[in-house]
Coordinates of C-alpha atoms in Angstrom, one line a residue:
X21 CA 12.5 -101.2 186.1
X22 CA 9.7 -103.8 184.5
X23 CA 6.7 -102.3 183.5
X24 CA 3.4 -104.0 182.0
X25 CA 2.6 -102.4 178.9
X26 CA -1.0 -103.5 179.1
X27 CA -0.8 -101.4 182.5
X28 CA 0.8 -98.0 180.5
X29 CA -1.2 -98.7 177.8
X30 CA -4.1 -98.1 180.0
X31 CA -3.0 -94.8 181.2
X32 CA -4.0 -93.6 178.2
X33 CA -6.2 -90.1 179.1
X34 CA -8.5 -90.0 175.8
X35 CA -9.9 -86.9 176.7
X36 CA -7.1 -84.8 177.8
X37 CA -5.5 -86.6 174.0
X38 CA -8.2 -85.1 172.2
X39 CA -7.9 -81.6 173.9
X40 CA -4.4 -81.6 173.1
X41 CA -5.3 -82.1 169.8
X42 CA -8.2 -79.7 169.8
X43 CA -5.9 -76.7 171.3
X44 CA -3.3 -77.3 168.3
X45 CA -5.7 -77.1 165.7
X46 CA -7.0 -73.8 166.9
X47 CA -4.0 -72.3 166.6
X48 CA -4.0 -70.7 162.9
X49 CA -1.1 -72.5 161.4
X50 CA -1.0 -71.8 157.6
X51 CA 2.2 -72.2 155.9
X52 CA 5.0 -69.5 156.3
X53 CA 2.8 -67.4 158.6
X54 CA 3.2 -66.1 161.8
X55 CA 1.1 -68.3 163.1
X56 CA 3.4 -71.6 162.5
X57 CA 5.7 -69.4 164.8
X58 CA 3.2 -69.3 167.3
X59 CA 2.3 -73.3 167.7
X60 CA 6.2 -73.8 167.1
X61 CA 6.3 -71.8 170.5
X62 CA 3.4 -73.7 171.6
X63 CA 4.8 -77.1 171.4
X64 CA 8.0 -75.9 172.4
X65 CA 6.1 -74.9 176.0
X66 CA 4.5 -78.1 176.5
X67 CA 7.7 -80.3 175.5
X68 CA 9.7 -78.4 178.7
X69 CA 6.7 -79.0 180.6
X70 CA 7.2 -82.5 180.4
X71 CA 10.6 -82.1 181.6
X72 CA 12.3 -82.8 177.5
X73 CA 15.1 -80.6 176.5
X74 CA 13.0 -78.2 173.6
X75 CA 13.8 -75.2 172.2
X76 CA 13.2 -73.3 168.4
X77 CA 15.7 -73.7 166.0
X78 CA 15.9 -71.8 162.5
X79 CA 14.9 -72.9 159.3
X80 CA 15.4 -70.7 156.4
X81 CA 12.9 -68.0 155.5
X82 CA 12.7 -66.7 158.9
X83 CA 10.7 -69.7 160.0
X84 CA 11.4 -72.2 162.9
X85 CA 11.0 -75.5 164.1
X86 CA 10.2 -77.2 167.3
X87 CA 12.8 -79.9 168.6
X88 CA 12.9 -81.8 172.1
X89 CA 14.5 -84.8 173.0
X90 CA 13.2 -87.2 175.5
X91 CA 16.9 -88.2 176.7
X92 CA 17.3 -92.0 177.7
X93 CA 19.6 -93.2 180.4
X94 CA 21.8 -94.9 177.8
X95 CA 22.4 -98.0 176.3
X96 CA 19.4 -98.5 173.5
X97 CA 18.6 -97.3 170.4
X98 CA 16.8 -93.8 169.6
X99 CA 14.1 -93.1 167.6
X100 CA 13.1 -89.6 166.0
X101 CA 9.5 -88.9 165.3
X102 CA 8.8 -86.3 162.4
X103 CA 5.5 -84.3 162.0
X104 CA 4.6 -80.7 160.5
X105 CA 3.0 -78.0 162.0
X106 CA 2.0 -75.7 158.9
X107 CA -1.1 -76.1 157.1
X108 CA -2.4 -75.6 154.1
X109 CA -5.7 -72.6 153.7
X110 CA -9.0 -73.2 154.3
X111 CA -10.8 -73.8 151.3
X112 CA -14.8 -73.2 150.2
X113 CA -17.4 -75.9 151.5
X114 CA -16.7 -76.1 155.3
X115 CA -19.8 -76.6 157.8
X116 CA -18.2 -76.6 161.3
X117 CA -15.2 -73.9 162.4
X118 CA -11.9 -74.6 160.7
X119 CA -10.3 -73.8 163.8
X120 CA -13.0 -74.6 166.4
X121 CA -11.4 -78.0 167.1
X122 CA -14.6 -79.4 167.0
X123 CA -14.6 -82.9 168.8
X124 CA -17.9 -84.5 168.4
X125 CA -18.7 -88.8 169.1
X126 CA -16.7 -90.2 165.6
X127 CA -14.3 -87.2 164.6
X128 CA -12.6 -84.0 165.7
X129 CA -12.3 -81.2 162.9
X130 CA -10.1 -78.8 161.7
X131 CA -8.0 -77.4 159.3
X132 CA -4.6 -79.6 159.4
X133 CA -6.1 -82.0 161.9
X134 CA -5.4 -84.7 159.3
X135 CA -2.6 -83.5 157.6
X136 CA -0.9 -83.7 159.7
X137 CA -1.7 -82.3 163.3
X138 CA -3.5 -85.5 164.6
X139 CA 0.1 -87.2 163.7
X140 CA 1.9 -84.5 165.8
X141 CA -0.3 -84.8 169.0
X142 CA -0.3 -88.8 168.5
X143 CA 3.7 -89.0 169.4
X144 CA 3.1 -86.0 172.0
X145 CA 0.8 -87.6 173.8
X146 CA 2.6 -91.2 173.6
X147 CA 5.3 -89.6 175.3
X148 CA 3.6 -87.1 177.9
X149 CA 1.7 -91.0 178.9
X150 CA 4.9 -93.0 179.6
X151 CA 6.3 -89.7 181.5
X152 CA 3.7 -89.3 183.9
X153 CA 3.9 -93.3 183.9
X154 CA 7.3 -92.3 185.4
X155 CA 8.8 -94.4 182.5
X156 CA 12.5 -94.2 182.1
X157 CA 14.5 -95.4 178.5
X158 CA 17.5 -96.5 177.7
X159 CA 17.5 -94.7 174.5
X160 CA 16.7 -91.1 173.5
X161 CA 13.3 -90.3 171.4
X162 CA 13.2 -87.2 169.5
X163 CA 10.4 -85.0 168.5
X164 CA 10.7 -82.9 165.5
X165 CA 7.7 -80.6 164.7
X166 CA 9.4 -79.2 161.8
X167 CA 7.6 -76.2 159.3
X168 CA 7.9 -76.0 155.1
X169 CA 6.9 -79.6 154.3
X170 CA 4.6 -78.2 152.0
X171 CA 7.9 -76.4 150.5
X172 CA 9.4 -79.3 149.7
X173 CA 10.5 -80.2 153.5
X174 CA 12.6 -76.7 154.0
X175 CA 12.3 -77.6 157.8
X176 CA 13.3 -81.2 158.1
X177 CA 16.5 -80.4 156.1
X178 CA 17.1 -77.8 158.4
X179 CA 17.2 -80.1 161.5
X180 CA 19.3 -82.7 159.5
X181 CA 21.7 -80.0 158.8
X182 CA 21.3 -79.0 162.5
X183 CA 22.2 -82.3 163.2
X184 CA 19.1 -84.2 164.0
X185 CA 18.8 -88.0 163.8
X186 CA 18.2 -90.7 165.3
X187 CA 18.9 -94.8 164.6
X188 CA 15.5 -94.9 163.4
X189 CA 12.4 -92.8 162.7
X190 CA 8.3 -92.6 162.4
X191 CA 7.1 -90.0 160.1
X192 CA 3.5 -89.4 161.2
X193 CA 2.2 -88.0 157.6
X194 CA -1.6 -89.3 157.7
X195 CA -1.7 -93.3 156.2
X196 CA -5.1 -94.1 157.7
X197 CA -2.6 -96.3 160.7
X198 CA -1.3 -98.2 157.3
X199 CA 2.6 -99.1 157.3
X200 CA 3.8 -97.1 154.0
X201 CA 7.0 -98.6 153.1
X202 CA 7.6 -96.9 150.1
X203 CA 6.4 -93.4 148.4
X204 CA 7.2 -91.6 145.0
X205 CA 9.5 -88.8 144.4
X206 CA 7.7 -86.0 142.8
X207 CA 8.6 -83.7 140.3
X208 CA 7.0 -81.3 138.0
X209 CA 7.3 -80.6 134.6
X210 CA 6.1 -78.9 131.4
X211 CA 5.6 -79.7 127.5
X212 CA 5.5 -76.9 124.6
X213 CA 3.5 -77.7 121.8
X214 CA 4.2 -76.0 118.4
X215 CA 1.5 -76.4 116.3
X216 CA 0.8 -74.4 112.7
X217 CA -1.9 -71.4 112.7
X218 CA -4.3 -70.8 109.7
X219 CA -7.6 -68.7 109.6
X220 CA -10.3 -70.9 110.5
X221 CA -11.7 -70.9 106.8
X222 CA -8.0 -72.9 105.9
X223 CA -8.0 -74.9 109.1
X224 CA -7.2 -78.0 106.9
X225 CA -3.9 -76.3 106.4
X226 CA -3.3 -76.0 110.3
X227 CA -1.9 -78.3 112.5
X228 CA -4.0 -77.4 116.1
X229 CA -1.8 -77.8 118.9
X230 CA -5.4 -78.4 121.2
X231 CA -6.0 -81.2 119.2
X232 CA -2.2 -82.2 119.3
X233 CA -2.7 -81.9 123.6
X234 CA -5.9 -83.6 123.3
X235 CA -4.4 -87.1 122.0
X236 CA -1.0 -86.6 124.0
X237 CA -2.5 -85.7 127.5
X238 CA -4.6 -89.1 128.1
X239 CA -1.0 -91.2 126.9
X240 CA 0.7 -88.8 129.9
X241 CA -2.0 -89.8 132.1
X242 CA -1.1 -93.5 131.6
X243 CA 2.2 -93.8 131.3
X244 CA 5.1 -95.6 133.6
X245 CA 8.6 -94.3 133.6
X246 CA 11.2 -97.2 132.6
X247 CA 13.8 -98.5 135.5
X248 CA 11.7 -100.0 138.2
X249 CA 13.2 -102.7 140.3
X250 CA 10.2 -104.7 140.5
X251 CA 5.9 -104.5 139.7
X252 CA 5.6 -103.0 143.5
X253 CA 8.3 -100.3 142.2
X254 CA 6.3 -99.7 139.2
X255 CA 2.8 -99.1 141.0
X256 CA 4.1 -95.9 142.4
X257 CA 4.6 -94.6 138.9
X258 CA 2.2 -91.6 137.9
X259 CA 1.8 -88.6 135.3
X260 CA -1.1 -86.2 135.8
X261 CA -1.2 -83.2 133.6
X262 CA -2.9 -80.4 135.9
X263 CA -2.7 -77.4 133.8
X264 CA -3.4 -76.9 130.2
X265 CA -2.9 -73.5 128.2
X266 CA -3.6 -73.6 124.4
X267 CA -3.9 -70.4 122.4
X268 CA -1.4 -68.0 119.7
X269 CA 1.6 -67.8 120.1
X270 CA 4.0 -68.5 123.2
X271 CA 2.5 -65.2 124.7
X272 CA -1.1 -67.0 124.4
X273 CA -3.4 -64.8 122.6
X274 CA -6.8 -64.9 123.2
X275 CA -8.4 -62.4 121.6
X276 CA -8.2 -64.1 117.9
X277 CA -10.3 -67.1 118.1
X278 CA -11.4 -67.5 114.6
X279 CA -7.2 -68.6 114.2
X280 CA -6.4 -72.1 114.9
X281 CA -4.1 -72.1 118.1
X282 CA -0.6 -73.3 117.4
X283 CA 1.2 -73.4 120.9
X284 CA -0.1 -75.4 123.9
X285 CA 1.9 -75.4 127.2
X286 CA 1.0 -78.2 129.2
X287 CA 2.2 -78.9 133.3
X288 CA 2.3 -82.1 134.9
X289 CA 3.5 -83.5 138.0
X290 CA 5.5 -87.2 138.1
X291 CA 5.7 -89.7 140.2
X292 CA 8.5 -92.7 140.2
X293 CA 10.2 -95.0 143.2
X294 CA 13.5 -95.3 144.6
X295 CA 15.8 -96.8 141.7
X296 CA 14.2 -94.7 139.2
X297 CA 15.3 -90.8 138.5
X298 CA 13.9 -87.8 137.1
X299 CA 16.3 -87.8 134.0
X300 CA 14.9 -90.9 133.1
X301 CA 11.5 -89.8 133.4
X302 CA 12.4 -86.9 131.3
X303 CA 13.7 -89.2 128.8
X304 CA 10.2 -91.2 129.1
X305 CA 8.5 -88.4 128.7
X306 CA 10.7 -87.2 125.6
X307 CA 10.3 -90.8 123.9
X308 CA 6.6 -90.0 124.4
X309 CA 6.9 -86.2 122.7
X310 CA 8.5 -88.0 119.2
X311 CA 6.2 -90.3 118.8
X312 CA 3.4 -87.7 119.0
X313 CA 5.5 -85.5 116.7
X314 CA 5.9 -88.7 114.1
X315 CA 1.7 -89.0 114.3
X316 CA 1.6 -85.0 113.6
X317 CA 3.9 -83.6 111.1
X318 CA 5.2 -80.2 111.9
X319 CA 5.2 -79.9 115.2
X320 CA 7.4 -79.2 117.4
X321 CA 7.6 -80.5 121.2
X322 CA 9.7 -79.8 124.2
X323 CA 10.1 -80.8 127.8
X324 CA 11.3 -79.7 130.6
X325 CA 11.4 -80.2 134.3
X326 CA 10.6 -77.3 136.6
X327 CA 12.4 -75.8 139.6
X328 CA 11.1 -73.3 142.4
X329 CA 13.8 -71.8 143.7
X330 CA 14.5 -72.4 147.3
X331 CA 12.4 -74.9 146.9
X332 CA 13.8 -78.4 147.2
X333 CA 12.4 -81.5 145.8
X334 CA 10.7 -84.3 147.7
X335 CA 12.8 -87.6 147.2
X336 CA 11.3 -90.8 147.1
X337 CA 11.3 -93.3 150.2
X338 CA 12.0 -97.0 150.6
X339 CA 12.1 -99.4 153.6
X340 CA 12.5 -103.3 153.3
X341 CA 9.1 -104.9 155.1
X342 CA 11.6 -106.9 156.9
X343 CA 13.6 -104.3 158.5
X344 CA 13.3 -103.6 162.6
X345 CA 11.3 -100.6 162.2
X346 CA 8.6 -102.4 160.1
X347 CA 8.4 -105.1 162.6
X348 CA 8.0 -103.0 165.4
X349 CA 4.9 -101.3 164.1
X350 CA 3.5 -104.0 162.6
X351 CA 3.9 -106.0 166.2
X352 CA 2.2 -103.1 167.5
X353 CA -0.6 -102.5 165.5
X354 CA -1.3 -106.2 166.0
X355 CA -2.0 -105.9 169.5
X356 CA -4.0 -102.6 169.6
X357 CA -6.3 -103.5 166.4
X358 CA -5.6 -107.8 167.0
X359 CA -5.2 -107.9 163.1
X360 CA -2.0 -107.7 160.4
X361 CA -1.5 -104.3 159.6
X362 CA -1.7 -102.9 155.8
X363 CA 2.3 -102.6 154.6
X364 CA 3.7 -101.9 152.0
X365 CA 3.5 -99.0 149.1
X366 CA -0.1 -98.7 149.7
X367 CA -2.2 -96.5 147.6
X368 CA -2.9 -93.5 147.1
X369 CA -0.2 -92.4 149.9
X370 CA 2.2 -94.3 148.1
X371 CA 1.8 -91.1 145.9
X372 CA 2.3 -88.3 148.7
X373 CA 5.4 -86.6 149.4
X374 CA 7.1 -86.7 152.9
X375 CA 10.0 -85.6 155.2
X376 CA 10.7 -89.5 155.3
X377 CA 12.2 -88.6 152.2
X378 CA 14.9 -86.7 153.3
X379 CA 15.5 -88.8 156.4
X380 CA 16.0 -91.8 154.1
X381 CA 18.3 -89.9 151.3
X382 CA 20.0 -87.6 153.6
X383 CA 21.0 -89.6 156.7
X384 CA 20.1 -93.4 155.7
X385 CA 17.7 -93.6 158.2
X386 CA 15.4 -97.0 159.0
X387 CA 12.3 -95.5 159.3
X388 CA 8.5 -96.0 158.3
X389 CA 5.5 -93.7 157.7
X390 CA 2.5 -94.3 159.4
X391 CA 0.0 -92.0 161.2
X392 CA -3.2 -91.4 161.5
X393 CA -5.7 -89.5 159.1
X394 CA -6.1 -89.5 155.7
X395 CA -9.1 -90.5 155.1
X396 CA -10.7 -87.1 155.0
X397 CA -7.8 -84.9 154.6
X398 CA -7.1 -81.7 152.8
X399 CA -10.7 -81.1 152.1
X400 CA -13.8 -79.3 153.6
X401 CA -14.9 -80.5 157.1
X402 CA -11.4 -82.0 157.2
X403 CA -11.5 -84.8 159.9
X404 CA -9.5 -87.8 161.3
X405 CA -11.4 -90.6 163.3
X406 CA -11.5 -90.2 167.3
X407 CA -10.4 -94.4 167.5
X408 CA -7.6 -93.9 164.9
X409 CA -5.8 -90.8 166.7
X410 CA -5.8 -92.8 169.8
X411 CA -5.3 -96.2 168.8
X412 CA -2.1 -94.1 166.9
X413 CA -1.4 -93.0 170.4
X414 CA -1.4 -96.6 171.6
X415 CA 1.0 -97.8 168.9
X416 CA 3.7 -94.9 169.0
X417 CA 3.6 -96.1 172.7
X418 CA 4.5 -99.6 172.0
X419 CA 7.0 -98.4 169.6
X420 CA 9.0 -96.1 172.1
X421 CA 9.5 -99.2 174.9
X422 CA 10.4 -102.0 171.8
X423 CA 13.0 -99.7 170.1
X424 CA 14.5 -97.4 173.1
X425 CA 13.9 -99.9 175.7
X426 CA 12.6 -99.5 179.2
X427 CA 16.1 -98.8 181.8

């Protein structure tokens, strides 16, 4: 069977795209609710509609996830989309309805629409187009709509445990339709600072552990962790302390103020690339600690790395610009937007966490992330453009017939 893909590209319906979109992100979706249940369901329903094998399937927690499979006739390769449904709460500041899946003539709104519903409903709707195009593969596509990314991916190590995979993958996580090659791993950690207390009248006898966090927390904020494989590597390096505590004691007192504060606990979050580890950003960070402690006699700093249990830990994610993957995007991006598209570890989602992650640790997979979004996400009025969820559309599209092959 020959198709024109300028022909199936033109079968694109934009509106009934946008109303897909618009139903998901009226569906109240916050993380390990209920209501991830629900759209799980949802999508679920509309994959079998389509005629794709979908059904729940548990993730720890008494959650679930949402997996179809688009099976091929045999023959090419398969590719795995990955998207997730959960969202995080609505904060203070919105104007329109978080869940009113407002489309009006530049955006449509909502509450997850960026991060990272707009990605789920782009790979959807690629597919639902080349179906009712009557489009057959050789090669199967899979759609994962997984929960507990914002838990450290709980629901995409599920499925790979499940046995979930794919030759390679598109992780939809919102990159503004950039090719992101490579992202950070992430991990947290916290610093004790033991200082020396004195009544405020012998304060010259003291050693303030606030003053101690005020010189050390602007040298965190600009450091880079030792290891990287090249400058590229390095770039995706980043500290930023987001919590501060300084008071008496380890039990932090308040209620003496006129006492100079002698213990500051201070939490941070890292970021470094593949090649680099957290032990050697602990080690970083410890070379960082007795230098500070050589500028202040007397005190006495620790670090440690912090662990939420159950919780696992988002690894970092690499793919060579080279590889088929890559191409393929890039190729398609090209012919929807008739310009190079931006690859490579591109900031600032070089500095996100994703499933791609665990796809690229776990099972060794050749995938990318790109999807659309980003721009406005995870704040009030939280948006994605109307052109960039469909041109997404368009390119997931292009993707599917390169890598799984028209039968």
């Amino acid at each position: 069977m020959t198709m024109d893909r300028d022909a199936l590209l033109a079968r694109l319906d934009e509106k009934a795209s946008l109303d897909f979109l618009a139903e998901m992100a009226r569906h109240k979706s916050y993380s390990e609710t209920e209501g991830e249940r629900v759209l799980a369901r949802f999508m679920v329903e509309r994959m079998r509609a389509l005629g794709i094998e979908a059904d729940t399937t548990p993730v720890p927690g008494d959650r679930v996830n949402a997996i179809g499979t688009w099976r091929g006739t045999g023959g090419g390769h398969s590719l795995l989309f990955n998207g997730h449904l959960d969202t995080n709460p609505v904060t203070e500041g919105w104007t329109v309805d978080p869940w009113g899946g407002l489309v009006d003539d530049k955006f449509i709104y909502g509450i997850g629409v960026s991060n990272m519903k707009a990605g789920d409903a782009a790979y959807f709707c690629a597919v639902k187009t080349l179906i009712d195009a009557g489009v057959k593969l050789k090669g199967d596509v899979v759609l994962t709509y997984v929960v507990g990314e914002l838990q450290g991916g709980v629901g995409t190590l599920a499925a790979i445990r499940q046995g979930v995979r794919a030759d390679y993958f598109i992780n939809s996580e919102p990159t503004d339709l950039q090719a992101l090659t490579m992202h950070a791993a992430a991990f947290t950690f916290i610093i004790e600072l033991t200082g020396i207390t004195r009544h405020l009248s012998k304060r010259e006898a003291a050693l303030d552990a606030i003053l101690v966090a005020c010189d050390l927390i602007p040298r965190l904020n600009g450091m880079t962790f030792s290891g990287a494989r090249s400058d590229e590597h390095r770039s995706i390096n980043r500290v930023h302390v987001g919590v501060v505590h300084g008071a008496l004691g380890q039990e932090l007192h308040e209620w003496r103020p006129p006492q100079v504060a002698d213990f500051v606990r201070i939490k941070g979050s890292g970021r470094y690339a593949p090649g680099q580890s957290e032990s050697q950003a602990l080690a970083d960070l410890r070379r960082e600690l007795d230098a500070l402690e050589a500028r202040f006699p007397g005190l006495k700093a620790t670090v440690r790395s912090e662990q939420v249990e159950g919780r696992p830990v988002m690894p970092a994610f690499e793919v060579a610009k080279d590889a088929r993957i890559v191409r393929t995007v890039n190729a398609a991006y090209e012919k929807i937007r008739g310009q190079p598209q931006p690859t490579g570890a591109i900031a600032p989602p070089c500095f996100y966490g994703t499933d791609a992650g665990h796809l690229y640790q776990e099972l060794g997979m050749e995938g990318i992330v790109c999807g659309p979004g980003g721009r406005f996400n995870t704040m009030p009025d939280e948006r994605v453009d109307i052109p960039d969820f469909l041109d997404m559309i368009r390119i997931y599209m292009l993707a599917i017939l390169d890598i799984c092959e028209i039968a």
